[in-house]
């Protein structure tokens, strides 16, 4: 059972609304992995993942399983076994999308214009997002020009940024809070101006292996840094799992040791 007590401290937070929610996520790239991990951590009741990605090594599939979408499903269940996760290894056309059991929301995280069009035909609210190595775009119920994203690899850092925005738009849909503002037009973001300087770093020391630094360390995996030193004397507790998404199956173990082991699997050339 996932411990969502930290997020339930937020004023007017109603966890039951998320527990009753059903979301279809289209795509199985880095952006999809980040969003799906967030959905599971937040306690969204039913997550259906649709994608036909080939075998790949990633933070939700550390063994490079034969069926990447299926491996994602198994890892999400480890992050939060209260969530009902369904995986469909298929291209997201109308027939496949209709297999989902009355979802409340579609989220398309591919770089494929055709799947985005198919999602919009389902007559439900759709969050659409795409990333390449340095740029991202997000819209709601609106197609955008994604020609610069098609056939491009999704980068970790930009996908973390856009994934956070996607998750907040999802949260607004199911659990609006005071002060929320609607997304009235597409959002675009670029990290082109900062990526070059970061790539020249040879060694990084990261103090703390908690929620924020989980994502900071995942971002470092794409920067070709030769050596990363992680400092944290804390052990993994059950309430960490829904926010510190690399610690599934590791309650009681050292945070920094588990983090180092899992990052080495993603980037074996980093010490």
Short mmCIF file of C-alpha atoms in Angstrom, two decimals:
data_model
loop_
_atom_site.label_atom_id
_atom_site.label_comp_id
_atom_site.label_asym_id
_atom_site.label_seq_id
_atom_site.Cartn_x
_atom_site.Cartn_y
_atom_site.Cartn_z
CA UNK A 1 0.00 0.00 0.00
CA UNK A 2 1.38 3.39 -1.00
CA UNK A 3 1.75 6.10 1.62
CA UNK A 4 0.22 9.32 0.22
CA UNK A 5 0.16 11.11 3.58
CA UNK A 6 2.60 13.83 2.47
CA UNK A 7 0.44 15.04 -0.42
CA UNK A 8 -2.70 14.77 1.71
CA UNK A 9 -1.27 17.55 3.89
CA UNK A 10 -2.06 19.98 1.05
CA UNK A 11 -5.09 22.09 1.92
CA UNK A 12 -8.31 20.80 0.27
CA UNK A 13 -6.51 17.73 -1.13
CA UNK A 14 -8.98 14.87 -1.70
CA UNK A 15 -7.11 11.62 -2.37
CA UNK A 16 -10.35 9.77 -3.12
CA UNK A 17 -10.81 11.80 -6.30
CA UNK A 18 -7.50 10.54 -7.65
CA UNK A 19 -8.18 7.00 -6.46
CA UNK A 20 -11.37 6.94 -8.53
CA UNK A 21 -9.71 8.40 -11.64
CA UNK A 22 -9.00 6.42 -14.81
CA UNK A 23 -6.33 7.64 -17.24
CA UNK A 24 -5.10 6.31 -20.59
CA UNK A 25 -1.45 7.11 -21.38
CA UNK A 26 -0.35 6.73 -25.00
CA UNK A 27 3.38 6.23 -25.52
CA UNK A 28 6.22 4.38 -23.82
CA UNK A 29 9.16 6.77 -24.21
CA UNK A 30 10.97 8.69 -21.51
CA UNK A 31 8.20 11.29 -21.20
CA UNK A 32 5.60 8.55 -20.75
CA UNK A 33 7.71 6.76 -18.14
CA UNK A 34 8.07 9.91 -16.05
CA UNK A 35 4.37 10.73 -16.24
CA UNK A 36 3.28 7.14 -15.53
CA UNK A 37 5.57 6.99 -12.49
CA UNK A 38 4.02 10.24 -11.28
CA UNK A 39 0.48 8.95 -11.84
CA UNK A 40 1.25 5.82 -9.84
CA UNK A 41 2.90 7.83 -7.08
CA UNK A 42 -0.04 10.21 -6.85
CA UNK A 43 -2.39 7.24 -6.52
CA UNK A 44 -4.43 7.53 -9.72
CA UNK A 45 -6.71 4.50 -9.50
CA UNK A 46 -6.44 3.06 -13.00
CA UNK A 47 -3.67 3.63 -15.53
CA UNK A 48 -3.84 2.10 -19.01
CA UNK A 49 -0.58 2.33 -20.97
CA UNK A 50 -0.73 1.90 -24.75
CA UNK A 51 2.46 1.72 -26.79
CA UNK A 52 4.49 -0.49 -29.06
CA UNK A 53 7.99 0.46 -28.03
CA UNK A 54 10.84 -1.93 -28.73
CA UNK A 55 13.11 -3.38 -26.06
CA UNK A 56 14.95 -0.58 -24.32
CA UNK A 57 16.86 0.05 -21.08
CA UNK A 58 15.29 2.77 -18.95
CA UNK A 59 14.53 3.67 -15.37
CA UNK A 60 11.19 1.80 -15.46
CA UNK A 61 12.73 -1.14 -17.31
CA UNK A 62 16.19 -1.66 -15.82
CA UNK A 63 16.55 -5.12 -17.34
CA UNK A 64 15.61 -4.15 -20.89
CA UNK A 65 12.61 -6.50 -21.03
CA UNK A 66 11.31 -7.98 -24.28
CA UNK A 67 7.97 -6.21 -23.87
CA UNK A 68 8.76 -2.67 -22.74
CA UNK A 69 5.15 -1.65 -22.00
CA UNK A 70 4.67 -4.80 -19.92
CA UNK A 71 7.86 -4.09 -17.96
CA UNK A 72 6.63 -0.55 -17.31
CA UNK A 73 3.40 -1.98 -15.91
CA UNK A 74 5.25 -4.30 -13.52
CA UNK A 75 7.47 -1.50 -12.20
CA UNK A 76 4.52 0.87 -11.68
CA UNK A 77 2.85 -1.83 -9.59
CA UNK A 78 6.00 -1.91 -7.43
CA UNK A 79 5.86 1.86 -6.96
CA UNK A 80 2.21 1.65 -5.87
CA UNK A 81 0.45 -1.70 -5.69
CA UNK A 82 -2.88 -0.01 -4.96
CA UNK A 83 -3.01 1.24 -8.56
CA UNK A 84 -4.61 -0.89 -11.27
CA UNK A 85 -2.19 -0.76 -14.22
CA UNK A 86 -3.05 -2.24 -17.63
CA UNK A 87 -0.59 -2.42 -20.51
CA UNK A 88 -1.41 -2.85 -24.21
CA UNK A 89 1.48 -3.44 -26.59
CA UNK A 90 -0.10 -1.93 -29.69
CA UNK A 91 -0.29 1.14 -31.88
CA UNK A 92 -2.86 3.56 -30.47
CA UNK A 93 -5.57 3.56 -33.13
CA UNK A 94 -9.27 4.03 -32.50
CA UNK A 95 -9.97 0.33 -32.01
CA UNK A 96 -7.20 -0.05 -29.43
CA UNK A 97 -8.09 3.16 -27.57
CA UNK A 98 -11.69 1.98 -27.27
CA UNK A 99 -10.50 -1.09 -25.32
CA UNK A 100 -9.85 1.14 -22.31
CA UNK A 101 -12.69 0.88 -19.81
CA UNK A 102 -14.43 4.26 -19.84
CA UNK A 103 -11.38 6.44 -19.05
CA UNK A 104 -11.81 9.96 -17.71
CA UNK A 105 -8.77 11.40 -19.47
CA UNK A 106 -6.38 10.61 -22.34
CA UNK A 107 -2.72 11.68 -22.22
CA UNK A 108 -0.74 11.34 -25.45
CA UNK A 109 3.02 11.60 -24.84
CA UNK A 110 4.27 10.39 -28.21
CA UNK A 111 6.00 12.30 -30.97
CA UNK A 112 3.43 10.90 -33.38
CA UNK A 113 0.79 13.19 -34.88
CA UNK A 114 -1.43 10.28 -35.91
CA UNK A 115 -1.88 8.92 -32.38
CA UNK A 116 -2.66 12.40 -31.11
CA UNK A 117 -5.41 12.73 -33.72
CA UNK A 118 -6.80 9.35 -32.69
CA UNK A 119 -6.94 10.44 -29.03
CA UNK A 120 -8.79 13.63 -29.94
CA UNK A 121 -11.41 11.56 -31.75
CA UNK A 122 -12.32 9.80 -28.48
CA UNK A 123 -14.38 12.84 -27.38
CA UNK A 124 -12.77 13.07 -23.96
CA UNK A 125 -10.33 15.60 -22.54
CA UNK A 126 -6.86 15.02 -23.96
CA UNK A 127 -3.52 16.30 -22.70
CA UNK A 128 -0.95 16.25 -25.51
CA UNK A 129 2.80 16.60 -25.03
CA UNK A 130 5.96 15.87 -27.00
CA UNK A 131 9.67 16.31 -26.41
CA UNK A 132 12.93 15.92 -28.27
CA UNK A 133 16.38 16.23 -26.70
CA UNK A 134 16.06 19.93 -25.84
CA UNK A 135 12.50 21.13 -26.51
CA UNK A 136 8.98 20.33 -25.35
CA UNK A 137 5.40 21.30 -26.08
CA UNK A 138 2.18 20.80 -24.11
CA UNK A 139 -1.44 21.51 -25.05
CA UNK A 140 -4.95 20.50 -24.05
CA UNK A 141 -7.44 19.34 -26.70
CA UNK A 142 -5.39 21.11 -29.36
CA UNK A 143 -3.00 19.79 -31.98
CA UNK A 144 0.28 21.64 -32.29
CA UNK A 145 3.05 21.55 -34.87
CA UNK A 146 5.29 18.67 -33.75
CA UNK A 147 7.37 18.30 -36.90
CA UNK A 148 10.56 19.08 -34.95
CA UNK A 149 9.75 16.19 -32.55
CA UNK A 150 8.81 13.44 -35.00
CA UNK A 151 11.35 10.57 -35.12
CA UNK A 152 13.43 12.34 -32.44
CA UNK A 153 14.67 10.76 -29.22
CA UNK A 154 13.09 12.20 -26.08
CA UNK A 155 15.59 13.75 -23.67
CA UNK A 156 15.47 13.14 -19.93
CA UNK A 157 15.81 16.71 -18.61
CA UNK A 158 13.27 18.34 -20.91
CA UNK A 159 10.92 15.38 -20.37
CA UNK A 160 11.16 15.86 -16.60
CA UNK A 161 10.12 19.49 -17.02
CA UNK A 162 7.26 18.77 -19.40
CA UNK A 163 6.22 15.68 -17.44
CA UNK A 164 5.77 17.79 -14.32
CA UNK A 165 3.52 20.16 -16.25
CA UNK A 166 1.50 17.25 -17.65
CA UNK A 167 0.98 15.83 -14.16
CA UNK A 168 -0.19 19.17 -12.82
CA UNK A 169 -2.72 19.53 -15.66
CA UNK A 170 -3.93 16.02 -14.85
CA UNK A 171 -4.25 16.97 -11.19
CA UNK A 172 -6.23 20.11 -12.10
CA UNK A 173 -8.67 17.98 -14.08
CA UNK A 174 -9.46 15.60 -11.21
CA UNK A 175 -8.58 17.67 -8.17
CA UNK A 176 -8.76 21.44 -8.73
CA UNK A 177 -7.27 23.50 -5.91
CA UNK A 178 -7.57 27.18 -4.96
CA UNK A 179 -5.33 29.35 -7.11
CA UNK A 180 -5.31 27.04 -10.13
CA UNK A 181 -5.32 28.76 -13.52
CA UNK A 182 -6.49 27.09 -16.74
CA UNK A 183 -4.09 26.33 -19.57
CA UNK A 184 -5.53 28.46 -22.38
CA UNK A 185 -2.83 28.01 -25.00
CA UNK A 186 0.03 25.60 -25.74
CA UNK A 187 3.20 25.77 -23.65
CA UNK A 188 6.62 25.36 -25.23
CA UNK A 189 9.94 25.13 -23.42
CA UNK A 190 13.57 24.81 -24.47
CA UNK A 191 16.78 24.00 -22.60
CA UNK A 192 19.06 24.66 -25.57
CA UNK A 193 20.80 27.59 -23.87
CA UNK A 194 21.98 25.61 -20.83
CA UNK A 195 22.65 22.11 -22.10
CA UNK A 196 26.09 22.83 -23.55
CA UNK A 197 27.65 24.11 -20.32
CA UNK A 198 26.32 21.17 -18.32
CA UNK A 199 27.77 18.66 -20.74
CA UNK A 200 31.32 19.87 -19.99
CA UNK A 201 31.16 18.82 -16.32
CA UNK A 202 33.35 15.83 -15.42
CA UNK A 203 32.41 15.29 -11.78
CA UNK A 204 29.34 16.17 -9.72
CA UNK A 205 28.61 15.81 -5.98
CA UNK A 206 24.92 15.49 -5.10
CA UNK A 207 23.98 16.03 -1.44
CA UNK A 208 20.78 14.18 -0.65
CA UNK A 209 19.01 11.36 -2.48
CA UNK A 210 15.43 12.37 -1.75
CA UNK A 211 12.53 13.43 -3.95
CA UNK A 212 14.11 16.43 -5.68
CA UNK A 213 17.48 14.82 -6.21
CA UNK A 214 15.90 11.64 -7.58
CA UNK A 215 14.95 13.70 -10.63
CA UNK A 216 18.16 15.72 -10.58
CA UNK A 217 20.16 12.49 -10.74
CA UNK A 218 17.99 11.08 -13.52
CA UNK A 219 18.67 14.28 -15.44
CA UNK A 220 22.41 13.86 -14.93
CA UNK A 221 22.28 10.49 -16.69
CA UNK A 222 22.11 12.17 -20.10
CA UNK A 223 24.94 14.65 -19.54
CA UNK A 224 27.89 12.28 -20.03
CA UNK A 225 29.34 13.07 -16.61
CA UNK A 226 32.23 10.75 -15.73
CA UNK A 227 31.75 10.64 -11.97
CA UNK A 228 28.76 11.28 -9.69
CA UNK A 229 29.12 11.17 -5.89
CA UNK A 230 25.88 10.81 -3.91
CA UNK A 231 25.85 11.72 -0.20
CA UNK A 232 22.91 10.70 2.01
CA UNK A 233 22.91 8.79 5.33
CA UNK A 234 19.18 8.06 5.24
CA UNK A 235 17.41 4.75 4.62
CA UNK A 236 14.42 4.18 2.36
CA UNK A 237 11.03 4.26 4.10
CA UNK A 238 7.61 3.28 2.77
CA UNK A 239 6.42 6.89 2.55
CA UNK A 240 9.30 7.68 0.16
CA UNK A 241 8.13 5.38 -2.62
CA UNK A 242 5.43 7.50 -4.22
CA UNK A 243 7.80 10.46 -4.73
CA UNK A 244 11.24 8.84 -4.97
CA UNK A 245 10.50 6.64 -7.93
CA UNK A 246 13.75 4.65 -8.11
CA UNK A 247 13.38 3.11 -4.64
CA UNK A 248 10.65 0.53 -5.29
CA UNK A 249 11.33 -2.87 -3.65
CA UNK A 250 14.07 -1.35 -1.47
CA UNK A 251 12.50 -0.28 1.85
CA UNK A 252 15.09 -0.36 4.62
CA UNK A 253 18.12 -0.10 2.34
CA UNK A 254 20.52 2.84 1.99
CA UNK A 255 19.18 5.58 -0.29
CA UNK A 256 22.52 6.50 -1.80
CA UNK A 257 23.57 2.89 -2.43
CA UNK A 258 20.30 1.98 -4.16
CA UNK A 259 20.40 5.18 -6.18
CA UNK A 260 23.96 4.49 -7.31
CA UNK A 261 23.14 0.90 -8.29
CA UNK A 262 20.16 1.88 -10.39
CA UNK A 263 21.84 4.83 -12.06
CA UNK A 264 24.76 2.57 -13.02
CA UNK A 265 22.32 0.33 -14.87
CA UNK A 266 21.02 3.31 -16.86
CA UNK A 267 24.48 4.79 -17.55
CA UNK A 268 27.12 2.10 -16.99
CA UNK A 269 29.92 4.43 -18.19
CA UNK A 270 29.36 6.78 -15.24
CA UNK A 271 31.29 5.98 -12.08
#
